[in-house]
Amino acid sequence: CSLSAFIAMVVLTAINLFCKKWLHKENYCFEEQMNLSSRRSTGNTEDILASTPSEYWFLGFKDRDLEEEYLNDLVVASKGRLYLGYSMCALLVFTLDLVPSIVAIILGEDPNEDDANSKMLGLYVAAFLVFFAGLVFSIFICRSKGWRSKRAVLYITEAAFLCYIVFLGIDISQWFMYYLDVYNTGGWFVGFILNYSPVFIALFFMNLPFAQTLEIIALAFTTFMVVIPLVEGGWSYSSDVGLYTDEQIEDYYLDQGKGWQHICTSASTFDKSYCLFFFRLSNYVYPVILV
């Protein structure tokens, strides 16, 4: 499922890059449309286009030269936001992942945990370098007078986030059991929200095209919310780490004494239908809404 989403993203990017000849269905000229509009409305001094450029639903303008010009101008106009987004991503990876991992290695006493933390540290360093390299390349391309295709920055940004998703896919699979132990069933939702989602917030002010933003978010959601939990058994009722059955929820409240609502933790006041509903709402529905 994640592989198919990744392939879809690669295919869409390849279509945009290498299929210009087949996608080019219109030669739009703003000057011609302005002249046509002025002839139709004699005496009207307002600048009104006779018709707007035609667009594909997901691939931009049908005039591919206009699409390229638009993307180049978008990068130039949004370069400050792109720099800020890259800086934010690198800073978040550094503070939320790199620093805690380094501290854990320094203070760790268990050799097995040190080995695991060392492997994860390599992933965090790679993720940090990906965003740092993206920032450097973006600054170079935007400031280079000889580099006319400024839209290359958009493809670099997309590739940086794809690499980050791959690195974090490996990371969250290693921490899957930890999230379940700390946050109970469905804990990967909470783990994703607290540890991984802050980086993706940068997408919403970097001013990337809608198609690229949707592709990145869709792949991240598919990887972290569907594929990894399926592989680890998180979406199965038959797995020890999966979804809780009605009996397991009752055991969670009554035998283990967990939960903060008195109506569910006391046998005398236990309301089965309410407690089952509240457990699934708080452990499954709310985290999904936040994601």
JSON list of N, CA, C and O in Angstrom, two decimals, residues 68-83 138-145 147-154 206-209:
[
{"chain": "A", "resi": 68, "resn": "GLU", "atom": "N", "xyz": [5.22, 25.99, -16.29]},
{"chain": "A", "resi": 68, "resn": "GLU", "atom": "CA", "xyz": [6.61, 26.14, -15.88]},
{"chain": "A", "resi": 68, "resn": "GLU", "atom": "C", "xyz": [6.90, 27.56, -15.41]},
{"chain": "A", "resi": 68, "resn": "GLU", "atom": "O", "xyz": [7.60, 27.77, -14.40]},
{"chain": "A", "resi": 69, "resn": "GLU", "atom": "N", "xyz": [6.37, 28.52, -16.12]},
{"chain": "A", "resi": 69, "resn": "GLU", "atom": "CA", "xyz": [6.57, 29.92, -15.73]},
{"chain": "A", "resi": 69, "resn": "GLU", "atom": "C", "xyz": [5.92, 30.19, -14.37]},
{"chain": "A", "resi": 69, "resn": "GLU", "atom": "O", "xyz": [6.50, 30.90, -13.53]},
{"chain": "A", "resi": 70, "resn": "TYR", "atom": "N", "xyz": [4.73, 29.64, -14.18]},
{"chain": "A", "resi": 70, "resn": "TYR", "atom": "CA", "xyz": [4.03, 29.82, -12.90]},
{"chain": "A", "resi": 70, "resn": "TYR", "atom": "C", "xyz": [4.84, 29.22, -11.75]},
{"chain": "A", "resi": 70, "resn": "TYR", "atom": "O", "xyz": [5.00, 29.84, -10.68]},
{"chain": "A", "resi": 71, "resn": "LEU", "atom": "N", "xyz": [5.37, 27.99, -11.93]},
{"chain": "A", "resi": 71, "resn": "LEU", "atom": "CA", "xyz": [6.13, 27.34, -10.87]},
{"chain": "A", "resi": 71, "resn": "LEU", "atom": "C", "xyz": [7.43, 28.09, -10.57]},
{"chain": "A", "resi": 71, "resn": "LEU", "atom": "O", "xyz": [7.84, 28.21, -9.41]},
{"chain": "A", "resi": 72, "resn": "ASN", "atom": "N", "xyz": [8.07, 28.60, -11.63]},
{"chain": "A", "resi": 72, "resn": "ASN", "atom": "CA", "xyz": [9.29, 29.39, -11.42]},
{"chain": "A", "resi": 72, "resn": "ASN", "atom": "C", "xyz": [8.99, 30.64, -10.60]},
{"chain": "A", "resi": 72, "resn": "ASN", "atom": "O", "xyz": [9.72, 30.98, -9.66]},
{"chain": "A", "resi": 73, "resn": "ASP", "atom": "N", "xyz": [7.91, 31.32, -10.96]},
{"chain": "A", "resi": 73, "resn": "ASP", "atom": "CA", "xyz": [7.53, 32.53, -10.22]},
{"chain": "A", "resi": 73, "resn": "ASP", "atom": "C", "xyz": [7.11, 32.19, -8.79]},
{"chain": "A", "resi": 73, "resn": "ASP", "atom": "O", "xyz": [7.37, 32.97, -7.85]},
{"chain": "A", "resi": 74, "resn": "LEU", "atom": "N", "xyz": [6.46, 31.03, -8.62]},
{"chain": "A", "resi": 74, "resn": "LEU", "atom": "CA", "xyz": [6.03, 30.61, -7.28]},
{"chain": "A", "resi": 74, "resn": "LEU", "atom": "C", "xyz": [7.23, 30.41, -6.36]},
{"chain": "A", "resi": 74, "resn": "LEU", "atom": "O", "xyz": [7.21, 30.82, -5.19]},
{"chain": "A", "resi": 75, "resn": "VAL", "atom": "N", "xyz": [8.28, 29.79, -6.88]},
{"chain": "A", "resi": 75, "resn": "VAL", "atom": "CA", "xyz": [9.48, 29.56, -6.08]},
{"chain": "A", "resi": 75, "resn": "VAL", "atom": "C", "xyz": [10.13, 30.88, -5.70]},
{"chain": "A", "resi": 75, "resn": "VAL", "atom": "O", "xyz": [10.52, 31.10, -4.55]},
{"chain": "A", "resi": 76, "resn": "VAL", "atom": "N", "xyz": [10.23, 31.79, -6.67]},
{"chain": "A", "resi": 76, "resn": "VAL", "atom": "CA", "xyz": [10.86, 33.08, -6.40]},
{"chain": "A", "resi": 76, "resn": "VAL", "atom": "C", "xyz": [10.05, 33.85, -5.35]},
{"chain": "A", "resi": 76, "resn": "VAL", "atom": "O", "xyz": [10.62, 34.45, -4.42]},
{"chain": "A", "resi": 77, "resn": "ALA", "atom": "N", "xyz": [8.73, 33.84, -5.48]},
{"chain": "A", "resi": 77, "resn": "ALA", "atom": "CA", "xyz": [7.88, 34.58, -4.55]},
{"chain": "A", "resi": 77, "resn": "ALA", "atom": "C", "xyz": [7.84, 33.93, -3.16]},
{"chain": "A", "resi": 77, "resn": "ALA", "atom": "O", "xyz": [7.62, 34.62, -2.16]},
{"chain": "A", "resi": 78, "resn": "SER", "atom": "N", "xyz": [8.07, 32.62, -3.10]},
{"chain": "A", "resi": 78, "resn": "SER", "atom": "CA", "xyz": [7.93, 31.89, -1.83]},
{"chain": "A", "resi": 78, "resn": "SER", "atom": "C", "xyz": [9.26, 31.45, -1.25]},
{"chain": "A", "resi": 78, "resn": "SER", "atom": "O", "xyz": [9.28, 30.64, -0.31]},
{"chain": "A", "resi": 79, "resn": "LYS", "atom": "N", "xyz": [10.37, 31.95, -1.76]},
{"chain": "A", "resi": 79, "resn": "LYS", "atom": "CA", "xyz": [11.67, 31.45, -1.32]},
{"chain": "A", "resi": 79, "resn": "LYS", "atom": "C", "xyz": [11.89, 31.67, 0.18]},
{"chain": "A", "resi": 79, "resn": "LYS", "atom": "O", "xyz": [12.48, 30.82, 0.86]},
{"chain": "A", "resi": 80, "resn": "GLY", "atom": "N", "xyz": [11.42, 32.80, 0.70]},
{"chain": "A", "resi": 80, "resn": "GLY", "atom": "CA", "xyz": [11.56, 33.04, 2.14]},
{"chain": "A", "resi": 80, "resn": "GLY", "atom": "C", "xyz": [10.83, 32.01, 2.97]},
{"chain": "A", "resi": 80, "resn": "GLY", "atom": "O", "xyz": [11.34, 31.52, 3.99]},
{"chain": "A", "resi": 81, "resn": "ARG", "atom": "N", "xyz": [9.64, 31.64, 2.53]},
{"chain": "A", "resi": 81, "resn": "ARG", "atom": "CA", "xyz": [8.84, 30.64, 3.24]},
{"chain": "A", "resi": 81, "resn": "ARG", "atom": "C", "xyz": [9.48, 29.25, 3.11]},
{"chain": "A", "resi": 81, "resn": "ARG", "atom": "O", "xyz": [9.43, 28.44, 4.05]},
{"chain": "A", "resi": 82, "resn": "LEU", "atom": "N", "xyz": [10.07, 28.98, 1.95]},
{"chain": "A", "resi": 82, "resn": "LEU", "atom": "CA", "xyz": [10.76, 27.70, 1.76]},
{"chain": "A", "resi": 82, "resn": "LEU", "atom": "C", "xyz": [11.98, 27.60, 2.68]},
{"chain": "A", "resi": 82, "resn": "LEU", "atom": "O", "xyz": [12.21, 26.56, 3.31]},
{"chain": "A", "resi": 83, "resn": "TYR", "atom": "N", "xyz": [12.76, 28.68, 2.76]},
{"chain": "A", "resi": 83, "resn": "TYR", "atom": "CA", "xyz": [13.92, 28.68, 3.65]},
{"chain": "A", "resi": 83, "resn": "TYR", "atom": "C", "xyz": [13.48, 28.47, 5.10]},
{"chain": "A", "resi": 83, "resn": "TYR", "atom": "O", "xyz": [14.10, 27.70, 5.84]},
{"chain": "A", "resi": 138, "resn": "SER", "atom": "N", "xyz": [18.37, 24.82, -2.19]},
{"chain": "A", "resi": 138, "resn": "SER", "atom": "CA", "xyz": [17.31, 25.79, -2.50]},
{"chain": "A", "resi": 138, "resn": "SER", "atom": "C", "xyz": [17.87, 27.21, -2.54]},
{"chain": "A", "resi": 138, "resn": "SER", "atom": "O", "xyz": [17.54, 28.00, -3.44]},
{"chain": "A", "resi": 139, "resn": "ILE", "atom": "N", "xyz": [18.70, 27.56, -1.57]},
{"chain": "A", "resi": 139, "resn": "ILE", "atom": "CA", "xyz": [19.32, 28.89, -1.56]},
{"chain": "A", "resi": 139, "resn": "ILE", "atom": "C", "xyz": [20.19, 29.09, -2.79]},
{"chain": "A", "resi": 139, "resn": "ILE", "atom": "O", "xyz": [20.16, 30.14, -3.43]},
{"chain": "A", "resi": 140, "resn": "PHE", "atom": "N", "xyz": [20.96, 28.05, -3.13]},
{"chain": "A", "resi": 140, "resn": "PHE", "atom": "CA", "xyz": [21.85, 28.16, -4.28]},
{"chain": "A", "resi": 140, "resn": "PHE", "atom": "C", "xyz": [21.07, 28.36, -5.57]},
{"chain": "A", "resi": 140, "resn": "PHE", "atom": "O", "xyz": [21.39, 29.24, -6.39]},
{"chain": "A", "resi": 141, "resn": "ILE", "atom": "N", "xyz": [20.01, 27.57, -5.77]},
{"chain": "A", "resi": 141, "resn": "ILE", "atom": "CA", "xyz": [19.22, 27.66, -7.00]},
{"chain": "A", "resi": 141, "resn": "ILE", "atom": "C", "xyz": [18.50, 29.00, -7.09]},
{"chain": "A", "resi": 141, "resn": "ILE", "atom": "O", "xyz": [18.47, 29.64, -8.15]},
{"chain": "A", "resi": 142, "resn": "CYS", "atom": "N", "xyz": [17.92, 29.44, -5.98]},
{"chain": "A", "resi": 142, "resn": "CYS", "atom": "CA", "xyz": [17.17, 30.71, -6.00]},
{"chain": "A", "resi": 142, "resn": "CYS", "atom": "C", "xyz": [18.08, 31.91, -6.23]},
{"chain": "A", "resi": 142, "resn": "CYS", "atom": "O", "xyz": [17.66, 32.89, -6.86]},
{"chain": "A", "resi": 143, "resn": "ARG", "atom": "N", "xyz": [19.30, 31.84, -5.75]},
{"chain": "A", "resi": 143, "resn": "ARG", "atom": "CA", "xyz": [20.21, 32.98, -5.88]},
{"chain": "A", "resi": 143, "resn": "ARG", "atom": "C", "xyz": [21.07, 32.92, -7.15]},
{"chain": "A", "resi": 143, "resn": "ARG", "atom": "O", "xyz": [21.70, 33.91, -7.51]},
{"chain": "A", "resi": 144, "resn": "SER", "atom": "N", "xyz": [21.06, 31.76, -7.81]},
{"chain": "A", "resi": 144, "resn": "SER", "atom": "CA", "xyz": [21.87, 31.61, -9.02]},
{"chain": "A", "resi": 144, "resn": "SER", "atom": "C", "xyz": [21.19, 32.28, -10.21]},
{"chain": "A", "resi": 144, "resn": "SER", "atom": "O", "xyz": [20.05, 31.94, -10.55]},
{"chain": "A", "resi": 145, "resn": "LYS", "atom": "N", "xyz": [21.86, 33.19, -10.86]},
{"chain": "A", "resi": 145, "resn": "LYS", "atom": "CA", "xyz": [21.31, 33.86, -12.03]},
{"chain": "A", "resi": 145, "resn": "LYS", "atom": "C", "xyz": [21.33, 32.96, -13.26]},
{"chain": "A", "resi": 145, "resn": "LYS", "atom": "O", "xyz": [20.52, 33.13, -14.18]},
{"chain": "A", "resi": 147, "resn": "TRP", "atom": "N", "xyz": [20.76, 29.70, -13.22]},
{"chain": "A", "resi": 147, "resn": "TRP", "atom": "CA", "xyz": [19.82, 28.58, -13.06]},
{"chain": "A", "resi": 147, "resn": "TRP", "atom": "C", "xyz": [18.42, 29.11, -13.27]},
{"chain": "A", "resi": 147, "resn": "TRP", "atom": "O", "xyz": [17.80, 29.65, -12.37]},
{"chain": "A", "resi": 148, "resn": "ARG", "atom": "N", "xyz": [17.89, 28.92, -14.46]},
{"chain": "A", "resi": 148, "resn": "ARG", "atom": "CA", "xyz": [16.60, 29.50, -14.81]},
{"chain": "A", "resi": 148, "resn": "ARG", "atom": "C", "xyz": [15.41, 28.68, -14.30]},
{"chain": "A", "resi": 148, "resn": "ARG", "atom": "O", "xyz": [14.35, 29.22, -14.02]},
{"chain": "A", "resi": 149, "resn": "SER", "atom": "N", "xyz": [15.58, 27.37, -14.22]},
{"chain": "A", "resi": 149, "resn": "SER", "atom": "CA", "xyz": [14.48, 26.50, -13.79]},
{"chain": "A", "resi": 149, "resn": "SER", "atom": "C", "xyz": [14.40, 26.47, -12.27]},
{"chain": "A", "resi": 149, "resn": "SER", "atom": "O", "xyz": [14.81, 25.50, -11.61]},
{"chain": "A", "resi": 150, "resn": "LYS", "atom": "N", "xyz": [13.88, 27.54, -11.71]},
{"chain": "A", "resi": 150, "resn": "LYS", "atom": "CA", "xyz": [13.78, 27.64, -10.25]},
{"chain": "A", "resi": 150, "resn": "LYS", "atom": "C", "xyz": [12.84, 26.59, -9.68]},
{"chain": "A", "resi": 150, "resn": "LYS", "atom": "O", "xyz": [12.92, 26.26, -8.48]},
{"chain": "A", "resi": 151, "resn": "ARG", "atom": "N", "xyz": [11.94, 26.05, -10.51]},
{"chain": "A", "resi": 151, "resn": "ARG", "atom": "CA", "xyz": [10.97, 25.06, -10.02]},
{"chain": "A", "resi": 151, "resn": "ARG", "atom": "C", "xyz": [11.66, 23.78, -9.55]},
{"chain": "A", "resi": 151, "resn": "ARG", "atom": "O", "xyz": [11.02, 22.95, -8.88]},
{"chain": "A", "resi": 152, "resn": "ALA", "atom": "N", "xyz": [12.94, 23.63, -9.86]},
{"chain": "A", "resi": 152, "resn": "ALA", "atom": "CA", "xyz": [13.69, 22.46, -9.36]},
{"chain": "A", "resi": 152, "resn": "ALA", "atom": "C", "xyz": [13.66, 22.41, -7.84]},
{"chain": "A", "resi": 152, "resn": "ALA", "atom": "O", "xyz": [13.74, 21.32, -7.24]},
{"chain": "A", "resi": 153, "resn": "VAL", "atom": "N", "xyz": [13.53, 23.56, -7.20]},
{"chain": "A", "resi": 153, "resn": "VAL", "atom": "CA", "xyz": [13.45, 23.62, -5.74]},
{"chain": "A", "resi": 153, "resn": "VAL", "atom": "C", "xyz": [12.25, 22.82, -5.24]},
{"chain": "A", "resi": 153, "resn": "VAL", "atom": "O", "xyz": [12.31, 22.16, -4.19]},
{"chain": "A", "resi": 154, "resn": "LEU", "atom": "N", "xyz": [11.15, 22.86, -5.96]},
{"chain": "A", "resi": 154, "resn": "LEU", "atom": "CA", "xyz": [9.94, 22.13, -5.55]},
{"chain": "A", "resi": 154, "resn": "LEU", "atom": "C", "xyz": [10.16, 20.63, -5.57]},
{"chain": "A", "resi": 154, "resn": "LEU", "atom": "O", "xyz": [9.71, 19.91, -4.66]},
{"chain": "A", "resi": 206, "resn": "MET", "atom": "N", "xyz": [5.02, 26.43, 3.59]},
{"chain": "A", "resi": 206, "resn": "MET", "atom": "CA", "xyz": [6.10, 26.48, 2.61]},
{"chain": "A", "resi": 206, "resn": "MET", "atom": "C", "xyz": [5.58, 26.86, 1.22]},
{"chain": "A", "resi": 206, "resn": "MET", "atom": "O", "xyz": [6.35, 27.09, 0.30]},
{"chain": "A", "resi": 207, "resn": "ASN", "atom": "N", "xyz": [4.25, 26.87, 1.07]},
{"chain": "A", "resi": 207, "resn": "ASN", "atom": "CA", "xyz": [3.60, 27.31, -0.18]},
{"chain": "A", "resi": 207, "resn": "ASN", "atom": "C", "xyz": [3.96, 26.42, -1.36]},
{"chain": "A", "resi": 207, "resn": "ASN", "atom": "O", "xyz": [4.17, 26.90, -2.48]},
{"chain": "A", "resi": 208, "resn": "LEU", "atom": "N", "xyz": [4.00, 25.11, -1.11]},
{"chain": "A", "resi": 208, "resn": "LEU", "atom": "CA", "xyz": [4.18, 24.16, -2.21]},
{"chain": "A", "resi": 208, "resn": "LEU", "atom": "C", "xyz": [2.88, 24.04, -3.00]},
{"chain": "A", "resi": 208, "resn": "LEU", "atom": "O", "xyz": [1.81, 24.32, -2.47]},
{"chain": "A", "resi": 209, "resn": "PRO", "atom": "N", "xyz": [2.95, 23.63, -4.26]},
{"chain": "A", "resi": 209, "resn": "PRO", "atom": "CA", "xyz": [1.71, 23.38, -5.01]},
{"chain": "A", "resi": 209, "resn": "PRO", "atom": "C", "xyz": [0.83, 22.36, -4.30]},
{"chain": "A", "resi": 209, "resn": "PRO", "atom": "O", "xyz": [1.33, 21.46, -3.61]}
]
